[in-house]
Amino acid sequence: MLLHAEQALLPEGWARDVRVRIVAGRIAEVTPGAAPEGERVACLLPALANLHSHAFQRAMAGMTEARTAGQDSFWTWRALMYRFLDRLTPPDVEAIAAQVMVEMAEAGYAAVTEFHYLHHAPDGSAYADRAEMAGRIAAASAETGLGLTLLPVIYERGGCDGRALTGGQRRFHNDPGGFGAMLEATSRHLKALPPDAALGVAPHSLRAVTPETLARVAQMTLGPIHMHLAEQQAEVDEVLAATGARPVSWALDQLPLGPRWCLVHCTQMTPRETACLAATGAVAGLCPITEANLGDGIFDATGWRAGGGAWGVGSDSNILISLAEELRSLEYSQRLRDRARAVLAAADRSVGRTLWDEAARGGARAAGRASGAIAAGLWADLLAPDMAAPVLAGRRGDEILDGFVFCGTAGLVDRLWSAGRPLVRAGRHVARDVIAQRFRATLAGLRDRT
Ligand SMILES: [Zn+2]
């Protein structure tokens, strides 16, 4: 396949009249200053990998925005989430995940890293295929074409004190042996997907796994390792009481952190923890919309970047699936805190450009996916913004990214390819209608079953 872009964002900067040749899903050749040949687009960007999602939570988006007794917090939200997931069947999860993936593609993501912890039947027993639910996520990826990095989650206890999982949490439980079997079964499901699909592991959090399990599970993969870390103050207090160290300090001392690791949230860090963690090469998995929705706090992005830290964005609870909104929420959180503008802009490029470059690189690293730039050898994860949209009219270079990030919505994506697969055309995912129809029927069924 040949694409010709009037302007394109390459690793060395903006270039004009760029021809991109794609072979077997990968970018084979990038030629600036080429004569028009193949399909033409006005502008071409690297599409991003979403580094953190719990797909099923999309089905309860916006259903926990009323006050309950006392002060509403992350923890009251979590209790409602558990009641909801008590009812989800494997077909429900597949239908919800497909809808989520459609929306992600239309928002500008070419791939998703699914932090997958809903494994078992409602009574906590394993399905006949231990990776039944993982298979449903893989099936949604196959149907939608969105690139998938699947991270089965190990979740073995209810807190640092070792209490058992109860209620809805029983669906998450695995001991290390059961987890190893599930990982193996999951890898069989992934073999049915195109070769850009990847597998990693996710120890849920320091609350939910023992240090011994964490060490053992990290040995089970050569792929990415993701873990929630330091999202909430109550989590910091619990880990401090149990181990004598704050979560990030504990992780720095005890874990072989490096570029294969992605630590999700990292909201509650001291300046020293921020500098030391950034220096490990681990990716900070930021989910600014969800973190705002859940009242987590503000990530220290200026300190993280000053330490050379890698980062990317994820949609986490999927309360809203908007790549532009994730990026601008991150920037705005820093502006509101510092009472300043253009806080995250690098010296030689605009804020939108800086955010795009860094989130593309960090997202790809966290996903274990050879992507994140328009360069030979990488998967052809590409996005053509809708340059006919009034908000992008007449823009060139960095102005396009500033318009995309700060002035628009998901509707600014015209076309999107994931590893060369054409997923979005004229702003719409190619299977949008049939998948939305099934999602509506699924939600109606869930309501009937309550
Ligand atoms: Zn999460």
mmCIF file of C-alpha atoms in Angstrom, residues 24-336:
data_model
loop_
_atom_site.group_PDB
_atom_site.id
_atom_site.type_symbol
_atom_site.label_atom_id
_atom_site.label_comp_id
_atom_site.label_asym_id
_atom_site.label_seq_id
_atom_site.Cartn_x
_atom_site.Cartn_y
_atom_site.Cartn_z
ATOM 1 C CA ALA A 24 2.600 -6.582 5.600
ATOM 2 C CA GLY A 25 1.443 -3.993 8.137
ATOM 3 C CA ARG A 26 4.840 -2.366 8.546
ATOM 4 C CA ILE A 27 6.225 0.872 7.178
ATOM 5 C CA ALA A 28 8.717 -0.261 4.545
ATOM 6 C CA GLU A 29 9.869 3.100 3.255
ATOM 7 C CA VAL A 30 9.367 6.814 3.982
ATOM 8 C CA THR A 31 10.284 9.245 1.209
ATOM 9 C CA PRO A 32 9.907 13.019 1.675
ATOM 10 C CA GLY A 33 9.692 15.214 -1.410
ATOM 11 C CA ALA A 34 8.142 12.423 -3.496
ATOM 12 C CA ALA A 35 5.843 12.737 -6.482
ATOM 13 C CA PRO A 36 2.178 11.959 -5.674
ATOM 14 C CA GLU A 37 1.441 8.255 -5.936
ATOM 15 C CA GLY A 38 -1.090 6.044 -4.143
ATOM 16 C CA GLU A 39 -3.782 7.229 -1.738
ATOM 17 C CA ARG A 40 -3.535 10.912 -0.872
ATOM 18 C CA VAL A 41 -4.033 12.511 2.539
ATOM 19 C CA ALA A 42 -3.482 16.117 3.583
ATOM 20 C CA CYS A 43 -1.614 15.251 6.769
ATOM 21 C CA LEU A 44 -0.227 12.114 8.380
ATOM 22 C CA LEU A 45 0.663 11.604 12.056
ATOM 23 C CA PRO A 46 1.796 8.585 14.037
ATOM 24 C CA ALA A 47 -1.304 7.178 15.759
ATOM 25 C CA LEU A 48 -0.927 6.489 19.454
ATOM 26 C CA ALA A 49 -1.128 3.359 21.584
ATOM 27 C CA ASN A 50 -3.518 3.654 24.529
ATOM 28 C CA LEU A 51 -1.479 2.276 27.429
ATOM 29 C CA HIS A 52 -4.165 1.513 30.011
ATOM 30 C CA SER A 53 -7.772 0.375 29.687
ATOM 31 C CA HIS A 54 -10.325 -1.686 31.583
ATOM 32 C CA ALA A 55 -12.752 -2.150 28.704
ATOM 33 C CA PHE A 56 -15.756 -3.456 30.660
ATOM 34 C CA GLN A 57 -15.931 -0.272 32.727
ATOM 35 C CA ARG A 58 -17.189 1.607 29.648
ATOM 36 C CA ALA A 59 -20.599 0.036 30.206
ATOM 37 C CA MET A 60 -20.969 1.805 33.567
ATOM 38 C CA ALA A 61 -19.555 5.143 32.375
ATOM 39 C CA GLY A 62 -21.492 8.041 33.826
ATOM 40 C CA MET A 63 -23.578 5.818 36.103
ATOM 41 C CA THR A 64 -21.780 6.789 39.293
ATOM 42 C CA GLU A 65 -22.006 10.562 39.058
ATOM 43 C CA ALA A 66 -24.711 11.062 41.715
ATOM 44 C CA ARG A 67 -24.034 11.540 45.395
ATOM 45 C CA THR A 68 -24.282 8.570 47.725
ATOM 46 C CA ALA A 69 -24.195 8.673 51.523
ATOM 47 C CA GLY A 70 -21.198 10.499 52.984
ATOM 48 C CA GLN A 71 -18.311 11.704 50.874
ATOM 49 C CA ASP A 72 -18.024 10.185 47.433
ATOM 50 C CA SER A 73 -14.561 8.999 46.556
ATOM 51 C CA PHE A 74 -12.597 6.519 44.527
ATOM 52 C CA TRP A 75 -13.664 3.879 47.044
ATOM 53 C CA THR A 76 -17.426 4.458 46.744
ATOM 54 C CA TRP A 77 -16.985 4.386 42.964
ATOM 55 C CA ARG A 78 -15.160 1.083 43.263
ATOM 56 C CA ALA A 79 -17.964 -0.458 45.339
ATOM 57 C CA LEU A 80 -20.496 0.443 42.623
ATOM 58 C CA MET A 81 -18.179 -0.912 39.941
ATOM 59 C CA TYR A 82 -17.989 -4.267 41.723
ATOM 60 C CA ARG A 83 -21.788 -4.561 41.946
ATOM 61 C CA PHE A 84 -22.067 -3.859 38.255
ATOM 62 C CA LEU A 85 -19.504 -6.392 37.113
ATOM 63 C CA ASP A 86 -21.248 -9.159 39.054
ATOM 64 C CA ARG A 87 -23.573 -9.501 36.082
ATOM 65 C CA LEU A 88 -21.207 -9.480 33.121
ATOM 66 C CA THR A 89 -21.047 -12.606 30.956
ATOM 67 C CA PRO A 90 -18.328 -13.403 28.389
ATOM 68 C CA PRO A 91 -20.511 -12.264 25.452
ATOM 69 C CA ASP A 92 -21.258 -9.025 27.341
ATOM 70 C CA VAL A 93 -17.541 -8.388 27.769
ATOM 71 C CA GLU A 94 -16.859 -9.028 24.095
ATOM 72 C CA ALA A 95 -19.636 -6.653 23.002
ATOM 73 C CA ILE A 96 -18.468 -3.916 25.382
ATOM 74 C CA ALA A 97 -14.801 -4.306 24.414
ATOM 75 C CA ALA A 98 -15.648 -4.075 20.703
ATOM 76 C CA GLN A 99 -17.578 -0.837 21.278
ATOM 77 C CA VAL A 100 -14.685 0.548 23.321
ATOM 78 C CA MET A 101 -12.200 -0.330 20.577
ATOM 79 C CA VAL A 102 -14.340 1.348 17.903
ATOM 80 C CA GLU A 103 -14.401 4.523 19.974
ATOM 81 C CA MET A 104 -10.665 4.335 20.589
ATOM 82 C CA ALA A 105 -9.913 4.060 16.866
ATOM 83 C CA GLU A 106 -12.183 7.015 16.130
ATOM 84 C CA ALA A 107 -10.366 8.992 18.856
ATOM 85 C CA GLY A 108 -6.922 8.420 17.307
ATOM 86 C CA TYR A 109 -5.627 5.315 19.062
ATOM 87 C CA ALA A 110 -4.282 2.544 16.822
ATOM 88 C CA ALA A 111 -3.803 0.071 19.667
ATOM 89 C CA VAL A 112 -4.908 -0.608 23.208
ATOM 90 C CA THR A 113 -3.107 -2.095 26.171
ATOM 91 C CA GLU A 114 -5.837 -3.903 28.040
ATOM 92 C CA PHE A 115 -5.216 -4.357 31.777
ATOM 93 C CA HIS A 116 -7.482 -7.346 32.009
ATOM 94 C CA TYR A 117 -8.635 -8.569 35.411
ATOM 95 C CA LEU A 118 -12.199 -9.846 34.976
ATOM 96 C CA HIS A 119 -11.296 -13.524 34.570
ATOM 97 C CA HIS A 120 -13.805 -15.836 36.226
ATOM 98 C CA ALA A 121 -17.515 -16.616 36.562
ATOM 99 C CA PRO A 122 -19.525 -14.555 39.097
ATOM 100 C CA ASP A 123 -19.077 -17.196 41.820
ATOM 101 C CA GLY A 124 -15.301 -17.008 41.385
ATOM 102 C CA SER A 125 -14.899 -20.361 39.604
ATOM 103 C CA ALA A 126 -12.736 -20.546 36.496
ATOM 104 C CA TYR A 127 -14.418 -20.995 33.112
ATOM 105 C CA ALA A 128 -13.691 -24.282 31.285
ATOM 106 C CA ASP A 129 -11.213 -22.286 29.248
ATOM 107 C CA ARG A 130 -9.326 -20.432 31.950
ATOM 108 C CA ALA A 131 -8.684 -17.593 29.473
ATOM 109 C CA GLU A 132 -12.310 -17.394 28.253
ATOM 110 C CA MET A 133 -12.559 -13.697 29.084
ATOM 111 C CA ALA A 134 -9.138 -12.904 27.622
ATOM 112 C CA GLY A 135 -10.307 -14.668 24.479
ATOM 113 C CA ARG A 136 -13.293 -12.318 24.349
ATOM 114 C CA ILE A 137 -10.980 -9.289 24.450
ATOM 115 C CA ALA A 138 -8.902 -10.852 21.668
ATOM 116 C CA ALA A 139 -12.073 -11.489 19.647
ATOM 117 C CA ALA A 140 -13.041 -7.817 19.977
ATOM 118 C CA SER A 141 -9.582 -6.869 18.710
ATOM 119 C CA ALA A 142 -9.963 -9.260 15.766
ATOM 120 C CA GLU A 143 -13.362 -7.807 14.894
ATOM 121 C CA THR A 144 -12.395 -4.141 15.187
ATOM 122 C CA GLY A 145 -8.807 -4.435 13.918
ATOM 123 C CA LEU A 146 -7.470 -2.361 16.811
ATOM 124 C CA GLY A 147 -3.969 -3.490 17.799
ATOM 125 C CA LEU A 148 -3.915 -5.323 21.122
ATOM 126 C CA THR A 149 -1.411 -5.702 23.907
ATOM 127 C CA LEU A 150 -3.139 -7.952 26.401
ATOM 128 C CA LEU A 151 -2.044 -7.881 30.027
ATOM 129 C CA PRO A 152 -3.692 -10.584 32.134
ATOM 130 C CA VAL A 153 -3.793 -9.318 35.704
ATOM 131 C CA ILE A 154 -2.857 -11.238 38.807
ATOM 132 C CA TYR A 155 -4.926 -10.209 41.787
ATOM 133 C CA GLU A 156 -4.583 -12.478 44.803
ATOM 134 C CA ARG A 157 -5.694 -10.640 47.933
ATOM 135 C CA GLY A 158 -7.948 -7.841 49.138
ATOM 136 C CA GLY A 159 -5.247 -5.739 50.745
ATOM 137 C CA CYS A 160 -1.739 -5.649 52.210
ATOM 138 C CA ASP A 161 -2.992 -7.489 55.302
ATOM 139 C CA GLY A 162 -3.660 -10.551 53.140
ATOM 140 C CA ARG A 163 -7.444 -10.516 53.494
ATOM 141 C CA ALA A 164 -9.336 -12.667 50.990
ATOM 142 C CA LEU A 165 -11.169 -11.297 47.989
ATOM 143 C CA THR A 166 -14.910 -11.068 48.539
ATOM 144 C CA GLY A 167 -18.023 -10.423 46.473
ATOM 145 C CA GLY A 168 -17.372 -9.151 42.971
ATOM 146 C CA GLN A 169 -13.616 -9.305 43.532
ATOM 147 C CA ARG A 170 -13.694 -13.114 43.438
ATOM 148 C CA ARG A 171 -13.898 -12.900 39.667
ATOM 149 C CA PHE A 172 -10.361 -11.443 39.647
ATOM 150 C CA HIS A 173 -8.601 -14.013 41.807
ATOM 151 C CA ASN A 174 -5.672 -16.177 40.735
ATOM 152 C CA ASP A 175 -2.835 -17.744 42.645
ATOM 153 C CA PRO A 176 0.495 -17.751 40.765
ATOM 154 C CA GLY A 177 -0.052 -21.310 39.480
ATOM 155 C CA GLY A 178 -3.520 -20.545 38.139
ATOM 156 C CA PHE A 179 -2.220 -17.322 36.669
ATOM 157 C CA GLY A 180 0.566 -19.137 34.818
ATOM 158 C CA ALA A 181 -1.993 -21.517 33.302
ATOM 159 C CA MET A 182 -4.198 -18.602 32.287
ATOM 160 C CA LEU A 183 -1.272 -16.786 30.703
ATOM 161 C CA GLU A 184 -0.509 -19.822 28.608
ATOM 162 C CA ALA A 185 -4.149 -20.165 27.537
ATOM 163 C CA THR A 186 -4.216 -16.456 26.704
ATOM 164 C CA SER A 187 -1.204 -16.781 24.432
ATOM 165 C CA ARG A 188 -3.138 -19.382 22.424
ATOM 166 C CA HIS A 189 -5.969 -16.890 21.869
ATOM 167 C CA LEU A 190 -3.486 -14.256 20.720
ATOM 168 C CA LYS A 191 -2.111 -16.580 18.041
ATOM 169 C CA ALA A 192 -5.379 -16.035 16.149
ATOM 170 C CA LEU A 193 -4.610 -12.288 15.918
ATOM 171 C CA PRO A 194 -2.333 -10.468 13.467
ATOM 172 C CA PRO A 195 1.379 -10.465 14.393
ATOM 173 C CA ASP A 196 1.360 -6.999 16.013
ATOM 174 C CA ALA A 197 -0.629 -8.398 18.982
ATOM 175 C CA ALA A 198 1.458 -8.706 22.152
ATOM 176 C CA LEU A 199 1.220 -10.287 25.574
ATOM 177 C CA GLY A 200 2.524 -9.066 28.918
ATOM 178 C CA VAL A 201 1.550 -9.339 32.565
ATOM 179 C CA ALA A 202 0.038 -7.036 35.150
ATOM 180 C CA PRO A 203 0.423 -7.535 38.864
ATOM 181 C CA HIS A 204 -2.586 -5.439 39.878
ATOM 182 C CA SER A 205 -1.011 -3.325 42.634
ATOM 183 C CA LEU A 206 1.082 -3.588 45.771
ATOM 184 C CA ARG A 207 -2.179 -4.001 47.694
ATOM 185 C CA ALA A 208 -3.331 -6.959 45.614
ATOM 186 C CA VAL A 209 -0.192 -9.100 45.229
ATOM 187 C CA THR A 210 2.512 -10.250 47.617
ATOM 188 C CA PRO A 211 6.140 -9.272 46.996
ATOM 189 C CA GLU A 212 6.920 -12.942 46.269
ATOM 190 C CA THR A 213 4.191 -13.164 43.649
ATOM 191 C CA LEU A 214 5.295 -9.913 42.089
ATOM 192 C CA ALA A 215 8.824 -11.250 41.630
ATOM 193 C CA ARG A 216 7.541 -14.558 40.258
ATOM 194 C CA VAL A 217 5.067 -13.042 37.809
ATOM 195 C CA ALA A 218 7.630 -10.583 36.453
ATOM 196 C CA GLN A 219 9.657 -13.647 35.411
ATOM 197 C CA MET A 220 6.757 -15.082 33.426
ATOM 198 C CA THR A 221 7.057 -12.700 30.472
ATOM 199 C CA LEU A 222 9.497 -11.057 28.122
ATOM 200 C CA GLY A 223 6.768 -8.529 27.308
ATOM 201 C CA PRO A 224 5.584 -5.452 29.179
ATOM 202 C CA ILE A 225 4.901 -5.475 32.925
ATOM 203 C CA HIS A 226 2.286 -3.028 34.175
ATOM 204 C CA MET A 227 1.121 -2.233 37.692
ATOM 205 C CA HIS A 228 -1.104 0.392 39.319
ATOM 206 C CA LEU A 229 1.078 2.436 41.656
ATOM 207 C CA ALA A 230 0.485 5.310 44.058
ATOM 208 C CA GLU A 231 -2.908 6.339 42.708
ATOM 209 C CA GLN A 232 -4.614 7.115 46.002
ATOM 210 C CA GLN A 233 -3.463 8.463 49.357
ATOM 211 C CA ALA A 234 -5.209 5.594 51.176
ATOM 212 C CA GLU A 235 -3.089 3.176 49.125
ATOM 213 C CA VAL A 236 0.074 5.048 50.132
ATOM 214 C CA ASP A 237 -0.949 4.818 53.799
ATOM 215 C CA GLU A 238 -1.747 1.106 53.539
ATOM 216 C CA VAL A 239 1.544 0.190 51.860
ATOM 217 C CA LEU A 240 3.511 2.390 54.254
ATOM 218 C CA ALA A 241 1.884 0.706 57.260
ATOM 219 C CA ALA A 242 2.508 -2.787 55.848
ATOM 220 C CA THR A 243 6.051 -2.385 54.532
ATOM 221 C CA GLY A 244 7.490 0.689 56.208
ATOM 222 C CA ALA A 245 7.949 2.368 52.828
ATOM 223 C CA ARG A 246 5.776 4.453 50.539
ATOM 224 C CA PRO A 247 4.686 2.520 47.389
ATOM 225 C CA VAL A 248 7.062 4.206 44.939
ATOM 226 C CA SER A 249 9.990 4.022 47.361
ATOM 227 C CA TRP A 250 9.239 0.346 47.934
ATOM 228 C CA ALA A 251 9.097 -0.308 44.192
ATOM 229 C CA LEU A 252 12.385 1.530 43.642
ATOM 230 C CA ASP A 253 14.085 -0.611 46.294
ATOM 231 C CA GLN A 254 12.541 -3.986 45.520
ATOM 232 C CA LEU A 255 11.722 -4.222 41.812
ATOM 233 C CA PRO A 256 13.978 -4.483 38.747
ATOM 234 C CA LEU A 257 12.328 -1.433 37.185
ATOM 235 C CA GLY A 258 13.274 -0.519 33.633
ATOM 236 C CA PRO A 259 11.794 0.267 30.216
ATOM 237 C CA ARG A 260 9.610 -2.862 30.166
ATOM 238 C CA TRP A 261 7.704 -1.546 33.176
ATOM 239 C CA CYS A 262 4.739 0.785 33.098
ATOM 240 C CA LEU A 263 3.560 2.194 36.411
ATOM 241 C CA VAL A 264 0.039 3.431 36.137
ATOM 242 C CA HIS A 265 -0.976 6.743 37.741
ATOM 243 C CA CYS A 266 2.007 7.565 40.035
ATOM 244 C CA THR A 267 -0.095 10.411 41.346
ATOM 245 C CA GLN A 268 1.189 10.333 44.925
ATOM 246 C CA MET A 269 4.959 10.825 44.697
ATOM 247 C CA THR A 270 7.497 12.929 46.569
ATOM 248 C CA PRO A 271 9.904 14.984 44.411
ATOM 249 C CA ARG A 272 12.673 12.505 45.188
ATOM 250 C CA GLU A 273 10.505 9.534 44.194
ATOM 251 C CA THR A 274 9.574 11.342 40.976
ATOM 252 C CA ALA A 275 13.209 11.917 40.005
ATOM 253 C CA CYS A 276 14.357 8.394 40.923
ATOM 254 C CA LEU A 277 11.451 6.630 39.203
ATOM 255 C CA ALA A 278 11.841 8.724 36.031
ATOM 256 C CA ALA A 279 15.504 7.699 35.872
ATOM 257 C CA THR A 280 14.652 3.975 35.731
ATOM 258 C CA GLY A 281 13.220 4.260 32.199
ATOM 259 C CA ALA A 282 9.860 2.917 33.353
ATOM 260 C CA VAL A 283 6.888 4.570 31.664
ATOM 261 C CA ALA A 284 4.442 6.606 33.747
ATOM 262 C CA GLY A 285 0.989 5.462 32.621
ATOM 263 C CA LEU A 286 -1.143 8.574 32.933
ATOM 264 C CA CYS A 287 -4.922 8.562 32.676
ATOM 265 C CA PRO A 288 -5.780 12.237 33.179
ATOM 266 C CA ILE A 289 -9.527 12.001 32.470
ATOM 267 C CA THR A 290 -10.089 9.073 34.833
ATOM 268 C CA GLU A 291 -7.773 10.541 37.472
ATOM 269 C CA ALA A 292 -9.825 13.757 37.385
ATOM 270 C CA ASN A 293 -13.103 11.839 37.411
ATOM 271 C CA LEU A 294 -12.039 9.792 40.435
ATOM 272 C CA GLY A 295 -10.473 12.718 42.277
ATOM 273 C CA ASP A 296 -7.041 11.083 42.459
ATOM 274 C CA GLY A 297 -4.880 14.212 42.464
ATOM 275 C CA ILE A 298 -2.442 15.820 40.038
ATOM 276 C CA PHE A 299 0.549 14.002 38.550
ATOM 277 C CA ASP A 300 3.786 15.990 38.683
ATOM 278 C CA ALA A 301 4.404 16.051 34.928
ATOM 279 C CA THR A 302 6.895 18.916 35.118
ATOM 280 C CA GLY A 303 9.057 17.088 37.663
ATOM 281 C CA TRP A 304 8.749 13.840 35.719
ATOM 282 C CA ARG A 305 9.856 15.438 32.457
ATOM 283 C CA ALA A 306 12.667 17.338 34.166
ATOM 284 C CA GLY A 307 13.965 13.916 35.198
ATOM 285 C CA GLY A 308 13.774 12.666 31.599
ATOM 286 C CA GLY A 309 10.829 10.387 32.393
ATOM 287 C CA ALA A 310 8.891 8.548 29.683
ATOM 288 C CA TRP A 311 5.101 8.716 29.762
ATOM 289 C CA GLY A 312 2.013 7.916 27.773
ATOM 290 C CA VAL A 313 -1.741 8.100 28.197
ATOM 291 C CA GLY A 314 -4.493 5.588 28.755
ATOM 292 C CA SER A 315 -8.249 5.787 29.052
ATOM 293 C CA ASP A 316 -8.438 3.549 32.169
ATOM 294 C CA SER A 317 -12.104 3.581 33.302
ATOM 295 C CA ASN A 318 -13.199 4.675 29.809
ATOM 296 C CA ILE A 319 -15.546 7.261 31.318
ATOM 297 C CA LEU A 320 -14.722 9.258 28.172
ATOM 298 C CA ILE A 321 -12.677 8.011 25.231
ATOM 299 C CA SER A 322 -10.873 11.037 23.823
ATOM 300 C CA LEU A 323 -7.182 11.110 23.056
ATOM 301 C CA ALA A 324 -7.252 14.900 22.640
ATOM 302 C CA GLU A 325 -8.921 15.323 26.018
ATOM 303 C CA GLU A 326 -6.377 13.080 27.782
ATOM 304 C CA LEU A 327 -3.509 15.176 26.465
ATOM 305 C CA ARG A 328 -5.058 18.566 27.138
ATOM 306 C CA SER A 329 -6.252 17.484 30.592
ATOM 307 C CA LEU A 330 -2.662 16.649 31.469
ATOM 308 C CA GLU A 331 -1.436 20.060 30.319
ATOM 309 C CA TYR A 332 -4.342 21.896 31.957
ATOM 310 C CA SER A 333 -3.766 20.136 35.291
ATOM 311 C CA GLN A 334 -0.257 21.585 35.346
ATOM 312 C CA ARG A 335 -1.466 25.051 34.274
ATOM 313 C CA LEU A 336 -4.093 25.142 37.009
#
